[in-house]
């Protein structure tokens, strides 16, 4: 389902002075992770931010944006990065960040972050918001932690890790890729190209099949990191099965669907989160 929402009601916006900022630590799989909680006044919904790939610290600017719009946020330094303990995995240091072992470990980190927010706010709906690589992490966390009540995914794949790599190697970072290639051609390469790396892949459809919580995906049609139309096709299959999954597609955007200069996707996500929180609360009473 393609959703289009009206601009945010600016009456809900809060000033920085009204937001309580609290530094926190929490245990996850034998290490201590370090993060920050942003608590606006009278918030009725909370989220944990899940990183994309790379050596990412806590996402303070995005967290502040959500908090200014009345959403409580926990953002933390990724395992092995910043003030968080543990070992970081990624191609920059010669290790694989998308093998199943690492993705499941990062999913447990997100799950323990959710547990912390839930302990602090037992009557408030808690969800996950993530980017890119989080498309494989968030479904795992959501399928294993009953405290996760919704999910928002910016430029996140719904295909396997191996399929995504085939596409990414084929596009080869060419921003003009879609001007010179067809969807059919891309699908053939995703299906048939040999894998350059051998590892245990992750299929997000397995975890997505196990969840019944609302989900929103935000895509840029010109994305050359993930095959968006293929991913949407997977979501539509789930939609037919009755899953409460939605998406919105931005025809002018690529993989970057959230930045200081690109605000519409975040605005839509914020409004969607607030609407879902209201519905979740009504169902509880």
Coordinates of C-alpha atoms in Angstrom, one line a residue:
X1 CA 0.0 0.0 0.0
X2 CA 1.3 3.4 -0.9
X3 CA 0.6 5.9 1.8
X4 CA 0.6 9.7 1.5
X5 CA 0.2 11.8 4.5
X6 CA -0.3 15.5 5.1
X7 CA 2.5 17.6 6.6
X8 CA 3.0 17.4 10.4
X9 CA 0.9 19.5 12.7
X10 CA 3.5 21.9 14.0
X11 CA 1.4 22.5 17.2
X12 CA 2.9 19.2 18.4
X13 CA 6.5 20.4 18.1
X14 CA 8.5 20.8 21.3
X15 CA 11.5 23.0 22.1
X16 CA 14.9 21.6 23.0
X17 CA 14.5 23.0 26.5
X18 CA 11.4 20.8 27.1
X19 CA 13.3 17.5 26.2
X20 CA 15.0 15.6 29.0
X21 CA 18.3 14.0 27.9
X22 CA 19.6 11.0 29.9
X23 CA 22.8 9.0 29.2
X24 CA 22.2 5.3 29.8
X25 CA 24.1 2.0 29.6
X26 CA 22.7 -1.5 29.2
X27 CA 24.0 -5.0 28.9
X28 CA 23.8 -7.1 25.8
X29 CA 25.4 -10.4 25.1
X30 CA 28.3 -9.9 27.4
X31 CA 29.1 -6.3 26.7
X32 CA 28.0 -2.8 27.9
X33 CA 26.4 -0.6 25.3
X34 CA 26.3 3.2 25.8
X35 CA 23.4 5.4 24.6
X36 CA 21.2 8.4 25.2
X37 CA 17.5 8.7 25.9
X38 CA 15.6 11.7 24.7
X39 CA 12.4 12.2 26.7
X40 CA 9.9 15.0 25.5
X41 CA 7.2 16.1 27.8
X42 CA 4.0 14.0 27.9
X43 CA 5.2 11.5 25.3
X44 CA 2.9 8.7 24.3
X45 CA 5.2 6.6 22.2
X46 CA 8.9 5.5 22.2
X47 CA 11.4 4.2 19.7
X48 CA 14.8 2.6 19.5
X49 CA 17.0 3.6 16.6
X50 CA 18.7 0.8 14.7
X51 CA 21.8 1.6 12.7
X52 CA 22.6 1.0 9.1
X53 CA 26.0 -0.4 8.2
X54 CA 29.3 1.3 9.1
X55 CA 31.0 2.3 12.4
X56 CA 27.9 4.3 13.6
X57 CA 27.7 6.1 16.9
X58 CA 24.4 7.2 18.4
X59 CA 22.2 9.2 16.0
X60 CA 21.6 12.2 18.1
X61 CA 20.4 14.6 15.4
X62 CA 17.7 12.2 14.2
X63 CA 16.8 11.4 17.8
X64 CA 16.4 15.1 18.5
X65 CA 14.1 15.5 15.5
X66 CA 11.8 12.7 16.7
X67 CA 11.9 14.0 20.3
X68 CA 10.9 17.5 19.2
X69 CA 7.9 15.9 17.7
X70 CA 6.9 14.2 20.9
X71 CA 8.5 10.8 20.5
X72 CA 10.8 9.3 23.2
X73 CA 14.0 8.0 21.7
X74 CA 16.8 5.7 22.7
X75 CA 19.9 5.8 20.4
X76 CA 23.1 4.1 21.2
X77 CA 26.6 3.6 19.9
X78 CA 26.8 0.4 17.8
X79 CA 28.6 -2.5 19.4
X80 CA 32.4 -1.9 19.2
X81 CA 32.0 1.8 18.3
X82 CA 32.2 5.0 20.3
X83 CA 31.6 4.3 24.0
X84 CA 30.0 0.9 23.5
X85 CA 31.9 -2.3 24.3
X86 CA 32.3 -5.3 22.1
X87 CA 33.8 -5.9 18.7
X88 CA 32.6 -4.1 15.5
X89 CA 32.3 -6.1 12.3
X90 CA 32.5 -4.6 8.9
X91 CA 34.3 -4.6 5.5
X92 CA 36.5 -1.6 6.6
X93 CA 38.3 -3.9 9.0
X94 CA 38.1 -7.1 6.9
X95 CA 35.1 -8.7 8.5
X96 CA 31.6 -9.5 7.4
X97 CA 28.9 -7.3 8.9
X98 CA 25.9 -9.1 7.1
X99 CA 26.6 -12.7 7.9
X100 CA 23.8 -14.2 10.0
X101 CA 25.9 -14.3 13.2
X102 CA 26.6 -10.6 13.2
X103 CA 23.0 -9.6 12.2
X104 CA 21.6 -11.8 15.0
X105 CA 24.0 -10.2 17.5
X106 CA 23.0 -6.7 16.4
X107 CA 19.3 -7.8 16.6
X108 CA 19.9 -8.8 20.3
X109 CA 21.5 -5.4 21.0
X110 CA 18.4 -3.7 19.6
X111 CA 16.2 -6.1 21.6
X112 CA 18.0 -5.2 24.9
X113 CA 17.6 -1.5 24.0
X114 CA 13.9 -2.1 23.6
X115 CA 13.8 -3.9 27.0
X116 CA 15.4 -0.8 28.6
X117 CA 12.8 1.6 27.1
X118 CA 10.0 -0.8 28.1
X119 CA 11.2 -1.0 31.7
X120 CA 11.3 2.8 31.9
X121 CA 7.9 3.3 30.2
X122 CA 5.8 0.1 30.7
X123 CA 2.5 1.6 29.5
X124 CA 4.0 3.3 26.4
X125 CA 4.1 1.6 23.0
X126 CA 7.7 0.9 21.9
X127 CA 8.9 0.5 18.3
X128 CA 12.0 0.3 16.1
X129 CA 13.2 2.8 13.6
X130 CA 16.1 1.9 11.3
X131 CA 18.1 2.4 8.2
X132 CA 19.4 0.3 5.3
X133 CA 21.1 -2.7 7.0
X134 CA 18.5 -2.5 9.7
X135 CA 16.1 -4.1 7.3
X136 CA 17.6 -7.5 8.2
X137 CA 18.0 -6.6 11.9
X138 CA 14.6 -5.1 12.8
X139 CA 12.5 -8.1 11.6
X140 CA 14.6 -10.5 13.8
X141 CA 14.2 -8.3 16.9
X142 CA 10.5 -7.8 16.2
X143 CA 9.9 -11.5 15.8
X144 CA 11.7 -12.4 19.1
X145 CA 10.8 -9.5 21.4
X146 CA 7.1 -9.1 22.2
X147 CA 7.6 -5.5 23.5
X148 CA 8.2 -4.3 19.9
X149 CA 4.8 -3.0 18.7
X150 CA 5.7 -1.3 15.4
X151 CA 8.6 -0.8 13.0
X152 CA 9.7 1.9 10.6
X153 CA 12.4 1.1 8.0
X154 CA 14.1 3.7 5.8
X155 CA 15.6 2.3 2.6
X156 CA 15.6 -1.3 4.0
X157 CA 15.7 -4.5 2.0
X158 CA 13.1 -7.2 2.2
X159 CA 15.3 -9.6 0.1
X160 CA 18.1 -11.8 1.3
X161 CA 21.6 -10.6 2.1
X162 CA 23.0 -12.5 -0.8
X163 CA 20.4 -11.1 -3.3
X164 CA 21.2 -7.6 -2.1
X165 CA 24.9 -8.1 -2.6
X166 CA 24.4 -9.4 -6.1
X167 CA 22.4 -6.2 -6.9
X168 CA 24.9 -3.9 -5.3
X169 CA 27.8 -5.5 -7.1
X170 CA 25.9 -5.2 -10.4
X171 CA 25.0 -1.5 -10.0
X172 CA 28.6 -0.9 -8.9
X173 CA 27.9 2.5 -7.3
X174 CA 26.7 4.0 -10.7
X175 CA 24.2 6.8 -9.9
X176 CA 22.9 6.6 -13.5
X177 CA 22.2 2.9 -13.3
X178 CA 18.5 3.1 -13.7
X179 CA 18.8 5.4 -16.8
X180 CA 20.6 2.6 -18.6
X181 CA 19.1 -0.6 -17.1
X182 CA 15.7 -2.2 -16.8
X183 CA 14.0 -3.8 -13.9
X184 CA 13.9 -7.1 -15.8
X185 CA 17.6 -6.9 -16.4
X186 CA 18.4 -6.2 -12.7
X187 CA 16.2 -9.1 -11.6
X188 CA 18.1 -11.5 -13.8
X189 CA 21.4 -10.5 -12.2
X190 CA 19.9 -10.7 -8.7
X191 CA 18.7 -14.2 -9.5
X192 CA 21.7 -15.6 -11.4
X193 CA 24.9 -13.8 -10.7
X194 CA 27.5 -15.9 -8.8
X195 CA 28.1 -15.0 -5.2
X196 CA 31.5 -13.3 -4.6
X197 CA 31.4 -14.2 -0.9
X198 CA 30.3 -17.4 0.8
X199 CA 28.5 -17.0 4.1
X200 CA 25.2 -18.0 5.7
X201 CA 22.6 -15.6 4.3
X202 CA 19.7 -14.0 6.1
X203 CA 16.2 -13.9 4.6
X204 CA 14.1 -11.2 6.3
X205 CA 10.9 -12.8 5.0
X206 CA 11.3 -15.6 7.5
X207 CA 11.1 -13.1 10.4
X208 CA 8.5 -10.9 8.7
X209 CA 6.3 -14.0 8.3
X210 CA 6.4 -14.4 12.1
X211 CA 5.3 -10.8 13.1
X212 CA 1.9 -9.2 13.0
X213 CA 2.9 -5.7 14.1
X214 CA 2.4 -2.6 11.8
X215 CA 5.4 -1.8 9.6
X216 CA 6.2 1.2 7.4
X217 CA 8.9 1.1 4.7
X218 CA 10.2 4.3 3.0
X219 CA 11.9 3.9 -0.3
X220 CA 13.7 6.0 -2.9
X221 CA 12.9 4.8 -6.4
X222 CA 16.5 5.6 -7.7
X223 CA 18.2 3.5 -5.0
X224 CA 21.2 1.6 -6.3
X225 CA 22.0 -0.2 -3.0
X226 CA 18.7 -2.2 -2.8
X227 CA 16.3 -3.1 -5.7
X228 CA 13.3 -1.2 -4.5
X229 CA 10.6 -2.5 -6.8
X230 CA 11.6 -6.1 -6.0
X231 CA 11.5 -5.2 -2.3
X232 CA 8.0 -3.7 -2.7
X233 CA 6.9 -6.8 -4.5
X234 CA 7.8 -8.8 -1.4
X235 CA 5.8 -6.4 0.8
X236 CA 2.8 -6.6 -1.4
X237 CA 2.8 -10.4 -1.1
X238 CA 2.7 -10.0 2.7
X239 CA 0.0 -7.4 2.4
X240 CA -2.2 -9.9 0.5
X241 CA -1.6 -12.3 3.4
X242 CA -3.1 -9.7 5.7
X243 CA 0.1 -8.3 7.2
X244 CA -0.3 -4.6 8.4
X245 CA 2.7 -3.5 6.2
X246 CA 2.7 -0.2 4.3
X247 CA 5.2 1.6 2.2
X248 CA 5.8 5.0 0.6
X249 CA 7.9 5.5 -2.5
X250 CA 9.8 8.7 -3.4
X251 CA 10.4 9.0 -7.1
X252 CA 13.2 11.5 -6.9
X253 CA 15.2 9.9 -4.0
X254 CA 17.9 7.2 -4.0
X255 CA 19.2 5.3 -1.0
X256 CA 19.3 8.4 1.2
X257 CA 15.8 8.9 2.5
X258 CA 16.7 10.7 5.6
X259 CA 19.0 13.7 6.0
X260 CA 18.9 17.4 7.0
X261 CA 18.1 18.3 3.4
X262 CA 15.5 15.5 2.9
X263 CA 12.7 15.9 5.3
X264 CA 9.5 14.5 3.8
X265 CA 10.2 10.8 4.6
X266 CA 10.9 11.6 8.2
X267 CA 7.8 13.8 8.5
X268 CA 5.7 10.9 7.1
X269 CA 7.4 8.5 9.5
X270 CA 6.8 10.7 12.5
X271 CA 3.1 11.2 11.7
X272 CA 2.7 7.4 11.1
X273 CA 4.3 6.6 14.4
X274 CA 1.9 8.9 16.3
X275 CA -1.1 7.4 14.5
X276 CA -0.1 3.9 15.2
X277 CA 0.6 4.7 18.9
X278 CA -3.0 6.0 19.2
X279 CA -4.4 2.8 17.6
X280 CA -2.2 0.6 19.8
X281 CA -3.4 2.4 22.9
X282 CA -7.1 2.1 21.9
X283 CA -6.7 -1.7 21.3
X284 CA -5.3 -2.1 24.9
X285 CA -8.3 -0.5 26.5

